[in-house]
PDB file of C-alpha atoms and ligand atoms in Angstrom:
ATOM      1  CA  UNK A   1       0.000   0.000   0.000  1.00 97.00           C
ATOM      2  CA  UNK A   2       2.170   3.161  -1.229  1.00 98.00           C
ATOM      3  CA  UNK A   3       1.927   5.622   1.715  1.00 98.00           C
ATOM      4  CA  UNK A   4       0.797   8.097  -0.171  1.00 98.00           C
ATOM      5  CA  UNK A   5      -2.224   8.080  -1.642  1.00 98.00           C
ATOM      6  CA  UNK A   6      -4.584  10.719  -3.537  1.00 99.00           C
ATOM      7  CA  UNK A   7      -7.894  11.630  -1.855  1.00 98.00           C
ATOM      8  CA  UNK A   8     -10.818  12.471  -3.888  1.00 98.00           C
ATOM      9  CA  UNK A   9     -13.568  13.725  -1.404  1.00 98.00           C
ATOM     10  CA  UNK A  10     -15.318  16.255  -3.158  1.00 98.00           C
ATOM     11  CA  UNK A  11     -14.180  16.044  -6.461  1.00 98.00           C
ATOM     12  CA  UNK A  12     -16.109  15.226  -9.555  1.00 98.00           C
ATOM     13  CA  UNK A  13     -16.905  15.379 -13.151  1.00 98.00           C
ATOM     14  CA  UNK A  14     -14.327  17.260 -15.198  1.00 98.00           C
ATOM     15  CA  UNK A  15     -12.448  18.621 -12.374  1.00 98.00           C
ATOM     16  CA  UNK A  16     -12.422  14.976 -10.245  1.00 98.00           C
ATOM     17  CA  UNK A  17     -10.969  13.607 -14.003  1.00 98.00           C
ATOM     18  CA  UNK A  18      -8.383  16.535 -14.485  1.00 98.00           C
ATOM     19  CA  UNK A  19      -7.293  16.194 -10.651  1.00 98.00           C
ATOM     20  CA  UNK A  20      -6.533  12.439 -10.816  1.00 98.00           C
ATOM     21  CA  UNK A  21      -4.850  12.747 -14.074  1.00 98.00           C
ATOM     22  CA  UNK A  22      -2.691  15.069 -12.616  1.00 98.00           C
ATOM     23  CA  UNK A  23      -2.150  12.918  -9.938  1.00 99.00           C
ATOM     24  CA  UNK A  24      -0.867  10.258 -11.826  1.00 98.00           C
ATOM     25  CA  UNK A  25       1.436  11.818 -13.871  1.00 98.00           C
ATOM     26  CA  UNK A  26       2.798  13.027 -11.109  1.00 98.00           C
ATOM     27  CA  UNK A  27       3.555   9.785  -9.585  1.00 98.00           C
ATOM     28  CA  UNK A  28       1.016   9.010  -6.882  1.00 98.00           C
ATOM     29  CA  UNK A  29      -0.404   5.040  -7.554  1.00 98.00           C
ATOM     30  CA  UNK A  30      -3.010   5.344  -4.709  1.00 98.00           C
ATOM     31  CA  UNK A  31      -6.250   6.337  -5.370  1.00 98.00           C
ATOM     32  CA  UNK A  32      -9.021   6.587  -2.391  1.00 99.00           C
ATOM     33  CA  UNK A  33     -12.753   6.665  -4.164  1.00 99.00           C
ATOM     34  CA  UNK A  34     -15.902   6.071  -2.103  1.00 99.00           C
ATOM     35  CA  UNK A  35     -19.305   4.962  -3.456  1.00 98.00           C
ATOM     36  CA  UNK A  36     -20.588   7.829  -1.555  1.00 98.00           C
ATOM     37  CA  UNK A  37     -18.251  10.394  -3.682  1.00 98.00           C
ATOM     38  CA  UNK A  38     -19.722   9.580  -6.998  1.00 98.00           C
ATOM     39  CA  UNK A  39     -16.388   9.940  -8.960  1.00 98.00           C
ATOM     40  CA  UNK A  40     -15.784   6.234  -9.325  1.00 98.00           C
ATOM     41  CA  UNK A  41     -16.326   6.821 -13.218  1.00 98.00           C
ATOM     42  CA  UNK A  42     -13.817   9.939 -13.350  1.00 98.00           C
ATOM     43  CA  UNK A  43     -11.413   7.705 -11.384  1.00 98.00           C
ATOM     44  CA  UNK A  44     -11.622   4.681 -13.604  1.00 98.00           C
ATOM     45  CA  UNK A  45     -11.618   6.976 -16.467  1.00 98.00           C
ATOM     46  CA  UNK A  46      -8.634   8.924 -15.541  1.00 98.00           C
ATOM     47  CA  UNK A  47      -6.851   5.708 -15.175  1.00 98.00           C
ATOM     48  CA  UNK A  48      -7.818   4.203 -17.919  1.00 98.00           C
ATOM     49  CA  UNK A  49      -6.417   6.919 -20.452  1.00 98.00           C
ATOM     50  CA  UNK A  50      -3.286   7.576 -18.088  1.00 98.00           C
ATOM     51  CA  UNK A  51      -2.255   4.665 -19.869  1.00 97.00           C
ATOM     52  CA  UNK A  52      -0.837   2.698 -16.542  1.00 98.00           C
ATOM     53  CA  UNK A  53      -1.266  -1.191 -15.951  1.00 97.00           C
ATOM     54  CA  UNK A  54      -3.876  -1.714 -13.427  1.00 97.00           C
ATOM     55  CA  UNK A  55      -1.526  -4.118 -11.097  1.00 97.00           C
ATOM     56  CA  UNK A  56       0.508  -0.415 -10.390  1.00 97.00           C
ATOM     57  CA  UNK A  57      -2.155   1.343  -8.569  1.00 98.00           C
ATOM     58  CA  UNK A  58      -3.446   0.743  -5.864  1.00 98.00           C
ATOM     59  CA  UNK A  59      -7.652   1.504  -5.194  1.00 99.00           C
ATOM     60  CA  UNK A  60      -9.781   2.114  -2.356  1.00 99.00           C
ATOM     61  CA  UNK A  61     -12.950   2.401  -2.255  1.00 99.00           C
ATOM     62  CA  UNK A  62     -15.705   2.620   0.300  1.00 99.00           C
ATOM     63  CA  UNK A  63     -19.527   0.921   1.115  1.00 98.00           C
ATOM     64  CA  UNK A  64     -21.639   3.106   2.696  1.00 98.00           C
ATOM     65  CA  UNK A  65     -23.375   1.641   5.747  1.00 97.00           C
ATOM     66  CA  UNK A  66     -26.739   2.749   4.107  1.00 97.00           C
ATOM     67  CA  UNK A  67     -25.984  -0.061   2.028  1.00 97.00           C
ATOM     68  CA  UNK A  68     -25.324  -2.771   4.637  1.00 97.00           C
ATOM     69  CA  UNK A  69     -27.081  -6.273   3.005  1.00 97.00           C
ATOM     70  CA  UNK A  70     -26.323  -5.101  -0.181  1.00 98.00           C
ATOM     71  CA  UNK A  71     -22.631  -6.125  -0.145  1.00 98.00           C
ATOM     72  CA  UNK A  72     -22.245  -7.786  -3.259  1.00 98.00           C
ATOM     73  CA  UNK A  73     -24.058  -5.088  -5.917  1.00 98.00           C
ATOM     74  CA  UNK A  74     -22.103  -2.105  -4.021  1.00 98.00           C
ATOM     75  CA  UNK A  75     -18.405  -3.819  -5.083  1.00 98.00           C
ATOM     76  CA  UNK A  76     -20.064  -4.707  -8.098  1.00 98.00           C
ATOM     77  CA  UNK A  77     -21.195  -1.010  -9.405  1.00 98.00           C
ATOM     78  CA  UNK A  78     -17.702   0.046  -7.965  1.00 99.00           C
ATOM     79  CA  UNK A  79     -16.185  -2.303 -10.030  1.00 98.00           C
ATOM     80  CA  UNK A  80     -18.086  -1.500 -13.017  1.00 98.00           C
ATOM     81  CA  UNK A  81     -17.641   2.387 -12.788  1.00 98.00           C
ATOM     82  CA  UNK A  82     -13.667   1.997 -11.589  1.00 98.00           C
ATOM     83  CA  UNK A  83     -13.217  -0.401 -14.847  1.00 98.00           C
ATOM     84  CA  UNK A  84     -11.461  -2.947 -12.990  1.00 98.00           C
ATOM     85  CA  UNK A  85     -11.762  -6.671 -11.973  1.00 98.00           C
ATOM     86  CA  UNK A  86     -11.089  -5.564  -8.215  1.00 98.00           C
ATOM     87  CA  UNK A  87      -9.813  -3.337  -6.101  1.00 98.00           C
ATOM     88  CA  UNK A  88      -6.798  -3.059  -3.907  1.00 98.00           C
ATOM     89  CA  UNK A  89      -8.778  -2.294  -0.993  1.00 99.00           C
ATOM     90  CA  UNK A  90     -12.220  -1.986   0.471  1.00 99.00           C
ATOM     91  CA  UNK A  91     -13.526  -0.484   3.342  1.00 99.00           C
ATOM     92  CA  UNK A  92     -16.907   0.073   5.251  1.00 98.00           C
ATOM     93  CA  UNK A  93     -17.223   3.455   5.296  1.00 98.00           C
ATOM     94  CA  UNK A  94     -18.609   4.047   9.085  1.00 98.00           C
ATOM     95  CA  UNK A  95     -19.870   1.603  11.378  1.00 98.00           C
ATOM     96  CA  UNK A  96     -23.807   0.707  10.104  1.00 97.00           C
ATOM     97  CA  UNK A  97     -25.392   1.241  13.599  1.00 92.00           C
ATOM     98  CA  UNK A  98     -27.914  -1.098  13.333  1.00 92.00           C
ATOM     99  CA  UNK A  99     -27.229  -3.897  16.141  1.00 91.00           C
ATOM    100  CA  UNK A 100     -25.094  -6.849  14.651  1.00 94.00           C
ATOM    101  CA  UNK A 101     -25.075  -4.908  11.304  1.00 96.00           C
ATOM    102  CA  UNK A 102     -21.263  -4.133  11.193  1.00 97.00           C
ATOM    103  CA  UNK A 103     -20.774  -8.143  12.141  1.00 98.00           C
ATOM    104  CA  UNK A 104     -22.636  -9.085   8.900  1.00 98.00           C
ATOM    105  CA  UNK A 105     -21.225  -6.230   6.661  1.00 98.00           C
ATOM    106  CA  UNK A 106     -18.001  -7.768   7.724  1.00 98.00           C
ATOM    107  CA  UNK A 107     -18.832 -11.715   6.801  1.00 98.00           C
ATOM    108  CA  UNK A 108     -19.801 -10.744   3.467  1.00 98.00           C
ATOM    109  CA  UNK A 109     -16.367  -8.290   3.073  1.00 98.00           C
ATOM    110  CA  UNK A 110     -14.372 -11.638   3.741  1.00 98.00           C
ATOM    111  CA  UNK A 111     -16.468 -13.453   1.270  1.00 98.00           C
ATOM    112  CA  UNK A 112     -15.664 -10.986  -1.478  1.00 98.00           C
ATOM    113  CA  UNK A 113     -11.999 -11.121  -0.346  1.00 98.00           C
ATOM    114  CA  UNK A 114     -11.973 -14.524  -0.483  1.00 98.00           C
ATOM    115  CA  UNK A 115     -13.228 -13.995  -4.307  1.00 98.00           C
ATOM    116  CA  UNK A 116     -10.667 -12.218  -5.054  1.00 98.00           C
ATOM    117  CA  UNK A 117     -13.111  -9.179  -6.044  1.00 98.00           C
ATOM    118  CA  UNK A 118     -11.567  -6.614  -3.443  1.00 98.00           C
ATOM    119  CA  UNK A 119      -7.542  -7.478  -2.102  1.00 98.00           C
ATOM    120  CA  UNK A 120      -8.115  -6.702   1.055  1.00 98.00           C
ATOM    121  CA  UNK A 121     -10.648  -5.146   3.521  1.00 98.00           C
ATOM    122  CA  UNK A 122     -10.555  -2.374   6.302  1.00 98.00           C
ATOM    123  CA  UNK A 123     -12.859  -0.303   7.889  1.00 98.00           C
ATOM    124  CA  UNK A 124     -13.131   3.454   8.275  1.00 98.00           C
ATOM    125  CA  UNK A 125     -13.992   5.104  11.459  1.00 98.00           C
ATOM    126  CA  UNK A 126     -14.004   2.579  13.799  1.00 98.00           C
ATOM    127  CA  UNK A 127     -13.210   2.358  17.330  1.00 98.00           C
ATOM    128  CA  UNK A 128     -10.758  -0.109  18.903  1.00 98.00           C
ATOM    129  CA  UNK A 129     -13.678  -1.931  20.414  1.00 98.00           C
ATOM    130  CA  UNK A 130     -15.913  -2.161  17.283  1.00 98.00           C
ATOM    131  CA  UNK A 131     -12.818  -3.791  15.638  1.00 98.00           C
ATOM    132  CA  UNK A 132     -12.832  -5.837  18.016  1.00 98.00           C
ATOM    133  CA  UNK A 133     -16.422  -7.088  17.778  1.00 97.00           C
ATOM    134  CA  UNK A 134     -15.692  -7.637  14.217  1.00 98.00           C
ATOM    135  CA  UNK A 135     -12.574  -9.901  14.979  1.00 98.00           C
ATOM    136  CA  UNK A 136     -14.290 -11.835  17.981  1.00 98.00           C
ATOM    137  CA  UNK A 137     -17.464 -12.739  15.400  1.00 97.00           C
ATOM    138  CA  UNK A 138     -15.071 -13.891  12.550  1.00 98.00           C
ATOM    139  CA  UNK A 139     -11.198 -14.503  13.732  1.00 98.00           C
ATOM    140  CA  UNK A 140     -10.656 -11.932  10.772  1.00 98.00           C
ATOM    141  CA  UNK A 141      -9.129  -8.487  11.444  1.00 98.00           C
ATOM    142  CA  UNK A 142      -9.751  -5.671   9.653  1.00 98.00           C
ATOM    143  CA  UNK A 143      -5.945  -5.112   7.545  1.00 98.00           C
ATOM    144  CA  UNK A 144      -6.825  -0.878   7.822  1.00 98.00           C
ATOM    145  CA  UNK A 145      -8.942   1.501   9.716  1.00 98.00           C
ATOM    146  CA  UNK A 146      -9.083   4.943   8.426  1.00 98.00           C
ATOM    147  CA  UNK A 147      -9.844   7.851  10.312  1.00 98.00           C
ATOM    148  CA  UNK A 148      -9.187  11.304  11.134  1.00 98.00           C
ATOM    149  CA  UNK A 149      -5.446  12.187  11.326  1.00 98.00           C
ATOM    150  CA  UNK A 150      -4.144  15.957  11.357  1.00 97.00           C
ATOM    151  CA  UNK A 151      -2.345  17.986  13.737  1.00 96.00           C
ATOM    152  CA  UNK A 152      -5.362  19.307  15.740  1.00 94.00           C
ATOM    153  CA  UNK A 153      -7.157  15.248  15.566  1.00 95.00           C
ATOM    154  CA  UNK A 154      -4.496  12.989  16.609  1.00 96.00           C
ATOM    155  CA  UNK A 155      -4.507  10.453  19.334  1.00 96.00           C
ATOM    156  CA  UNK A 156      -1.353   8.089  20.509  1.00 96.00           C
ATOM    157  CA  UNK A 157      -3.480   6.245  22.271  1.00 97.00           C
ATOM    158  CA  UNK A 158      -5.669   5.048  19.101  1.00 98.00           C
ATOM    159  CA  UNK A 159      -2.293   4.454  17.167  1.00 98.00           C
ATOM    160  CA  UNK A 160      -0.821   2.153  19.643  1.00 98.00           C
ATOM    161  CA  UNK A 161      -4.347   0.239  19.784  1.00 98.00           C
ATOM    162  CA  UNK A 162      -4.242  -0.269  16.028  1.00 98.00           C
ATOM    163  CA  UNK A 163      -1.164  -1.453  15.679  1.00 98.00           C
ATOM    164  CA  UNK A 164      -1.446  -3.876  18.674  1.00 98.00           C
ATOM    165  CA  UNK A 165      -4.346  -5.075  16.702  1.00 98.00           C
ATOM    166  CA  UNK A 166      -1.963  -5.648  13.388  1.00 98.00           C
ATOM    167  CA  UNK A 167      -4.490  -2.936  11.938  1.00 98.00           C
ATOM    168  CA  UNK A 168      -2.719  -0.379   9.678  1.00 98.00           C
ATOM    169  CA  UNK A 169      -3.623   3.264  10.353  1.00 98.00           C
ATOM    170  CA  UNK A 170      -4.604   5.691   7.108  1.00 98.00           C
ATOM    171  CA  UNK A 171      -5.122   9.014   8.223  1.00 98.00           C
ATOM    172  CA  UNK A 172      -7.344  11.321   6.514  1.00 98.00           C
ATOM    173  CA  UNK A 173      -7.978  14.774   6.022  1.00 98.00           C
ATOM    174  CA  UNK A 174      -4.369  15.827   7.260  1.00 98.00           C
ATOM    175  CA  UNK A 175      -4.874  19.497   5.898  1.00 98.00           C
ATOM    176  CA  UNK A 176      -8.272  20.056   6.075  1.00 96.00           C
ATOM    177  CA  UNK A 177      -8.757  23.432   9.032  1.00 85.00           C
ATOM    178  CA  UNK A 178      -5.112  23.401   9.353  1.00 93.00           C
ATOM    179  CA  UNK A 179      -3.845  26.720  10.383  1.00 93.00           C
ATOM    180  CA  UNK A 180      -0.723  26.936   7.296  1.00 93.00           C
ATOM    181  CA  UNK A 181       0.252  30.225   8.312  1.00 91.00           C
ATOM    182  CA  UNK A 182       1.106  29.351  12.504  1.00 92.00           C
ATOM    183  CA  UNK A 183       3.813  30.455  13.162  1.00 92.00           C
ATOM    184  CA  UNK A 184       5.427  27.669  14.742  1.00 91.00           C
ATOM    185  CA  UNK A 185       4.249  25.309  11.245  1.00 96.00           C
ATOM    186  CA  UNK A 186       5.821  27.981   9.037  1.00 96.00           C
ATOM    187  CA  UNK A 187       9.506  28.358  10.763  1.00 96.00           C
ATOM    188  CA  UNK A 188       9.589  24.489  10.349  1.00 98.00           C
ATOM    189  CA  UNK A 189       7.908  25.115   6.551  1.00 98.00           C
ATOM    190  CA  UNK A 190      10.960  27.956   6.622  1.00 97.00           C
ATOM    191  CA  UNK A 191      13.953  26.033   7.645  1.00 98.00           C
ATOM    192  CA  UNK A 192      13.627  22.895   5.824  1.00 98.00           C
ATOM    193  CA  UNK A 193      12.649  25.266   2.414  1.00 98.00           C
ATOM    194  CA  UNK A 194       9.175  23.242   1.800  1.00 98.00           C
ATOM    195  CA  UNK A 195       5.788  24.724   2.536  1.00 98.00           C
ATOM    196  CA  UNK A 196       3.516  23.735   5.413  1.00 98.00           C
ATOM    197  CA  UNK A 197       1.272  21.371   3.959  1.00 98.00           C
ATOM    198  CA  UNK A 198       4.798  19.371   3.188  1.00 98.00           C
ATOM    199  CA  UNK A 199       5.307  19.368   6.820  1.00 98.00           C
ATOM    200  CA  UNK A 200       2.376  18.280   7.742  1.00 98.00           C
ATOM    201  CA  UNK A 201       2.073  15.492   5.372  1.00 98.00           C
ATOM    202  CA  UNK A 202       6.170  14.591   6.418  1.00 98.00           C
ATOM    203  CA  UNK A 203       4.682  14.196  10.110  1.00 98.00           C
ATOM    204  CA  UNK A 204       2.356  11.678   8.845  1.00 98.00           C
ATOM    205  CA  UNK A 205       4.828   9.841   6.823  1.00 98.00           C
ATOM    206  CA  UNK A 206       7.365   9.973   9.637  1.00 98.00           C
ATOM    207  CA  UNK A 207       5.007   8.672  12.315  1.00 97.00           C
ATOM    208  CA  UNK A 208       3.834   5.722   9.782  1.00 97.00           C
ATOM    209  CA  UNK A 209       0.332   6.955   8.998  1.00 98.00           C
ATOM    210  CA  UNK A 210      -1.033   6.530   4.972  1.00 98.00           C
ATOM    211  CA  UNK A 211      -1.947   9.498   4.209  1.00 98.00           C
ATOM    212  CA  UNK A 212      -4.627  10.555   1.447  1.00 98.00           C
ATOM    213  CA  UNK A 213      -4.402  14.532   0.920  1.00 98.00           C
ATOM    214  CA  UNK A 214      -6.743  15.714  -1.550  1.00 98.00           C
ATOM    215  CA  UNK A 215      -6.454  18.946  -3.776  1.00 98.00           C
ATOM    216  CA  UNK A 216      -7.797  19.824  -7.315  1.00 98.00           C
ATOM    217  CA  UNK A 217      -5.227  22.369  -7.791  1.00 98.00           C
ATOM    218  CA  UNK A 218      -1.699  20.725  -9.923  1.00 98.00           C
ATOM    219  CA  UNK A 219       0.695  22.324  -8.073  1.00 98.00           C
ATOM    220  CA  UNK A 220      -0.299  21.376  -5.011  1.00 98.00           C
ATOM    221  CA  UNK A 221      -0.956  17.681  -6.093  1.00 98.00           C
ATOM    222  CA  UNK A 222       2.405  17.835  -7.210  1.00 98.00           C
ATOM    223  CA  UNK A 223       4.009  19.462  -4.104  1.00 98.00           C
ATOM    224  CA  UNK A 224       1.983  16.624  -1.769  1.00 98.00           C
ATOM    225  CA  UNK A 225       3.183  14.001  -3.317  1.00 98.00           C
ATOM    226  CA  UNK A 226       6.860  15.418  -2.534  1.00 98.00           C
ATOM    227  CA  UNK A 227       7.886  14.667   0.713  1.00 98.00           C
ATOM    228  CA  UNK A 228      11.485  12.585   0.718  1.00 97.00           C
ATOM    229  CA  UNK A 229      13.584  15.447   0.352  1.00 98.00           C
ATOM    230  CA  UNK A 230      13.427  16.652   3.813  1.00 98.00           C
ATOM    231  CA  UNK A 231      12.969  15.013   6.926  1.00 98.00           C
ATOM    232  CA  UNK A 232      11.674  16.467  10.394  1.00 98.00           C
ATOM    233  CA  UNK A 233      14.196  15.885  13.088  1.00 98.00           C
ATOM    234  CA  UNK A 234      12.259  14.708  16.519  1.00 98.00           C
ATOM    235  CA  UNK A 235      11.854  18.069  18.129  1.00 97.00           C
ATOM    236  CA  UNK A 236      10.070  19.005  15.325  1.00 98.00           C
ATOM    237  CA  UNK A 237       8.055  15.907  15.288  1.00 97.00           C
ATOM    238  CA  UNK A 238       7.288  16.420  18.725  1.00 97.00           C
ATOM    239  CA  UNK A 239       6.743  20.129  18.636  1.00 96.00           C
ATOM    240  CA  UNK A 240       4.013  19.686  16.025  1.00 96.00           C
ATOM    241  CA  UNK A 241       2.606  16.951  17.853  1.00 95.00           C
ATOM    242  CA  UNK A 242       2.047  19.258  20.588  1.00 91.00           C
ATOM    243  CA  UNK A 243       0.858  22.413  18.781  1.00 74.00           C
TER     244      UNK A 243
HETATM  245  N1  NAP B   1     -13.225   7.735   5.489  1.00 68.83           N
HETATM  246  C1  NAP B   1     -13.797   8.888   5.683  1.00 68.83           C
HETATM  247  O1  NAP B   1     -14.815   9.024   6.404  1.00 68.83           O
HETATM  248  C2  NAP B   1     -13.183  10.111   5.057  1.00 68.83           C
HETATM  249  C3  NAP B   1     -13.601  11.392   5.473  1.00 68.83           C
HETATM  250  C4  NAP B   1     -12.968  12.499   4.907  1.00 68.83           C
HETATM  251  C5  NAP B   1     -11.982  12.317   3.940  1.00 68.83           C
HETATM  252  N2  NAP B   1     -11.628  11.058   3.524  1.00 68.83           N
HETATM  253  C6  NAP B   1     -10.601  10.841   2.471  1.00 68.83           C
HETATM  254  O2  NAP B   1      -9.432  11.593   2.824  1.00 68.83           O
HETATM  255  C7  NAP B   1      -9.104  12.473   1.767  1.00 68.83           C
HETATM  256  C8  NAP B   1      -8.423  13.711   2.296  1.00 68.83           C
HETATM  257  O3  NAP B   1      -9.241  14.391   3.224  1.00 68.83           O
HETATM  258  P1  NAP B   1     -10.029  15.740   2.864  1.00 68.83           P
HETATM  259  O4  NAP B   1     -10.416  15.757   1.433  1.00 68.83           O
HETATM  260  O5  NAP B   1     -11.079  15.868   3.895  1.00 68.83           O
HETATM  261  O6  NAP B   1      -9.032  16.890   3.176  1.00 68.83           O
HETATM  262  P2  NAP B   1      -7.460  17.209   3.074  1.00 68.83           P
HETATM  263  O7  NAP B   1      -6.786  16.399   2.029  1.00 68.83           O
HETATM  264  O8  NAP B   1      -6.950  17.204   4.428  1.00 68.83           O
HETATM  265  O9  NAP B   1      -7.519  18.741   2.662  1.00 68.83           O
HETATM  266  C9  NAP B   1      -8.061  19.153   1.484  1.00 68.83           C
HETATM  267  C10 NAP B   1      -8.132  20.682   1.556  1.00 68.83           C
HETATM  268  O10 NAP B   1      -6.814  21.222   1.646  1.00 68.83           O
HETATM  269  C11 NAP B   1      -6.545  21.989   0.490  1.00 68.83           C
HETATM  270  N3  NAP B   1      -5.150  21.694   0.106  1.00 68.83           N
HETATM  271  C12 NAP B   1      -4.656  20.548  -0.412  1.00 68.83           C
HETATM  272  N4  NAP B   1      -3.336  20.634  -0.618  1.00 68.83           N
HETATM  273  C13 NAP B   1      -2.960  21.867  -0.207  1.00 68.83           C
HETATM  274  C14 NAP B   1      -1.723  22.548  -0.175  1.00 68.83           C
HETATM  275  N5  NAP B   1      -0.596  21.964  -0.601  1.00 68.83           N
HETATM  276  N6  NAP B   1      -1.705  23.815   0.315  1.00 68.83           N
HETATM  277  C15 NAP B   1      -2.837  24.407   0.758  1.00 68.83           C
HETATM  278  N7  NAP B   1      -4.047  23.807   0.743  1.00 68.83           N
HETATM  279  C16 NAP B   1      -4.116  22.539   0.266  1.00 68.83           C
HETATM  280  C17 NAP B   1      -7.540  21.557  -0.548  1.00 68.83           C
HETATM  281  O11 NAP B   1      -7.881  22.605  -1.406  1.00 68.83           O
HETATM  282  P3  NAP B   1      -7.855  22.465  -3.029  1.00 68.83           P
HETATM  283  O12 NAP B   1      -8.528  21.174  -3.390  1.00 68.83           O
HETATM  284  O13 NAP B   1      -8.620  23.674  -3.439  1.00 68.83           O
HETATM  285  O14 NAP B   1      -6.404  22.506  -3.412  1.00 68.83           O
HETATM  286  C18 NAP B   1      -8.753  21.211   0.327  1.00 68.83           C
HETATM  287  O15 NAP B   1      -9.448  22.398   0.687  1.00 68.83           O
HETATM  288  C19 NAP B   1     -10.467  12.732   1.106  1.00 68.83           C
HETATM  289  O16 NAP B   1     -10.355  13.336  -0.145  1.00 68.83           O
HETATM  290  C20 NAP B   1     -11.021  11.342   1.106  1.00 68.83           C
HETATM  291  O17 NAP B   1     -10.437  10.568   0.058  1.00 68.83           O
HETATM  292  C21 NAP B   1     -12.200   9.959   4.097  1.00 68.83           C
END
C-alpha cells in the first residue's frame, strides 16, 4: 500500500478527471474513491487513459453503511464504474449502527476477499472496540482503519491500539482546518525550504500513517506528493505533535 495516496472527497466530473490525471502523472499510484463520492467513473476513467497497468495502482474504495445487506451489488457497481476486476482495498465506510449490522457487513467483506473481487478489507472510522467485535465474530481483522489524522485530531493512544491489533492506520484529512500560516508550522515550513502542507504530510509519513491529501489544484498535487527530500528531526516531530 504506497503511503501516499490521492484523496478524492469532493471532487467530480471534469475537475475529479483533471485532478486524478494530474495525480498520476505526477507519480502518486493510490487512489481513495468512495461509493458515496460519486467519482468512481472519473477515477476509472482517468486511469484508464493515463495509460498505466492496473496491477501499479493501488484503489480504495468505500460501502456506505446505508448499504449494509447489499454487499455484493455495491463492489459490483464500484467495479463496473472503476473499470477494474477488483480493487486493492475496500472499506466500510462508518460503522452501520444497526445492532449486529457491522458483524454481517463484515462476513460478506471476507467473502468478497476470499473472491478475489476486493484485495483486502478495512474499515473506516471505527473504534478499537468495534474492531474488536468484528474480529471476535469472525477470527478476521480488519488489515486498515481509516480515520481522522491531522495535527489538531491525533490520538497516541488510538495508534498504539491499532497497531497492537496488526491494523494499519490511514489518516485522513491531514490538511483540512489546518492553520498553514502558525507560526510555529511555518519556521519548520521555513527552515527545511518546503511549505507547510509538506510538513504536515512529512509528520504523517514519519510517524507511519497513509496518508490521502486531496487537492484539485496541480501544483499542489504535485508538491503533496513530494515529501522525501526533507525530513523532520524529533523536536520538530514532537513540537508539532504538541501544537
Ligand atoms: N473515510 C472517511 O470518512 C473520510 C472522510 C474524509 C476524507 N476522507 C478521504 O481523505 C481524503 C483527504 O481528506 P479531505 O479531502 O477531507 O481533506 P485534506 O486532504 O486534508 O484537505 C483538502 C483541503 O486542503 C486543500 N489543500 C490541499 N493541498 C494543499 C496545499 N498543498 N496547500 C494548501 N491547501 C491545500 C484543498 O484545497 P484544493 O482542493 O482547493 O487545493 C482542500 O481544501 C479525502 O479526499 C477522502 O479521500 C475519508
Amino acid at each position: 500500500m504506497p503511503v501516499i495516496g490521492f484523496g478524492t472527497w469532493q471532487m467530480n466530473g471534469e475537475q475529479a478527471y483533471d485532478a486524478i490525471r494530474w495525480a498520476l502523472a505526477a507519480g502518486y499510484r493510490h487512489i481513495d474513491t468512495a461509493t458515496a463520492y460519486k467519482n468512481e467513473a472519473e477515477v476509472g476513467r482517468a486511469v484508464r487513459d493515463s495509460g498505466l497497468d492496473r496491477g501499479e495502482l493501488f484503489i480504495t474504495t468505500k460501502l456506505p453503511p446505508g448499504n449494509a445487506g447489499r454487499e455484493r451489488q455495491t463492489l459490483s457497481d464500484s467495479l463496473r464504474a472503476l473499470g477494474t476486476d477488483y480493487v486493492d482495498l475496500w472499506l466500510i465506510h462508518w460503522p452501520p449502527r444497526r445492532s449486529g449490522a457491522s458483524e454481517r457487513v463484515w462476513r460478506a467483506f471476507l467473502e468478497l476477499r476470499s473472491e478475489g473481487l476486493c484485495r483486502a478489507v478495512g474499515v473506516s472510522n471505527y473504534s478499537p472496540e468495534e474492531i474488536d467485535a468484528l474480529t471476535g465474530a469472525t477470527g478476521q481483522v480488519p488489515q486498515v482503519n481509516q480515520v481522522p489524522w491531522s495535527l489538531s485530531q491525533h490520538d497516541p493512544a488510538l495508534l498504539a491500539a491499532l497497531r497492537d491489533r496488526g491494523v494499519v492506520v490511514e489518516g485522513y484529512s491531514p490538511l483540512r482546518g489546518a492553520r498553514l500560516t502558525a507560526p510555529a508550522l511555518a519556521g519548520i515550513a521555513e527552515a527545511h525550504g518546503v511549505s507547510a502542507a509538506q510538513v504536515i504530510l512529512r509528520w504523517h509519513v514519519q510517524m507511519g500513517i497513509v496518508v490521502i491529501p486531496k487537492s484539485v489544484h496541480r501544483e499542489r498535487i504535485e508538491s503533496n506528493l513530494d515529501l522525501f527530500g526533507f525530513a523532520l528531526t524529533e523536536a520538530e516531530m514532537a513540537q508539532l505533535s504538541a501544537a
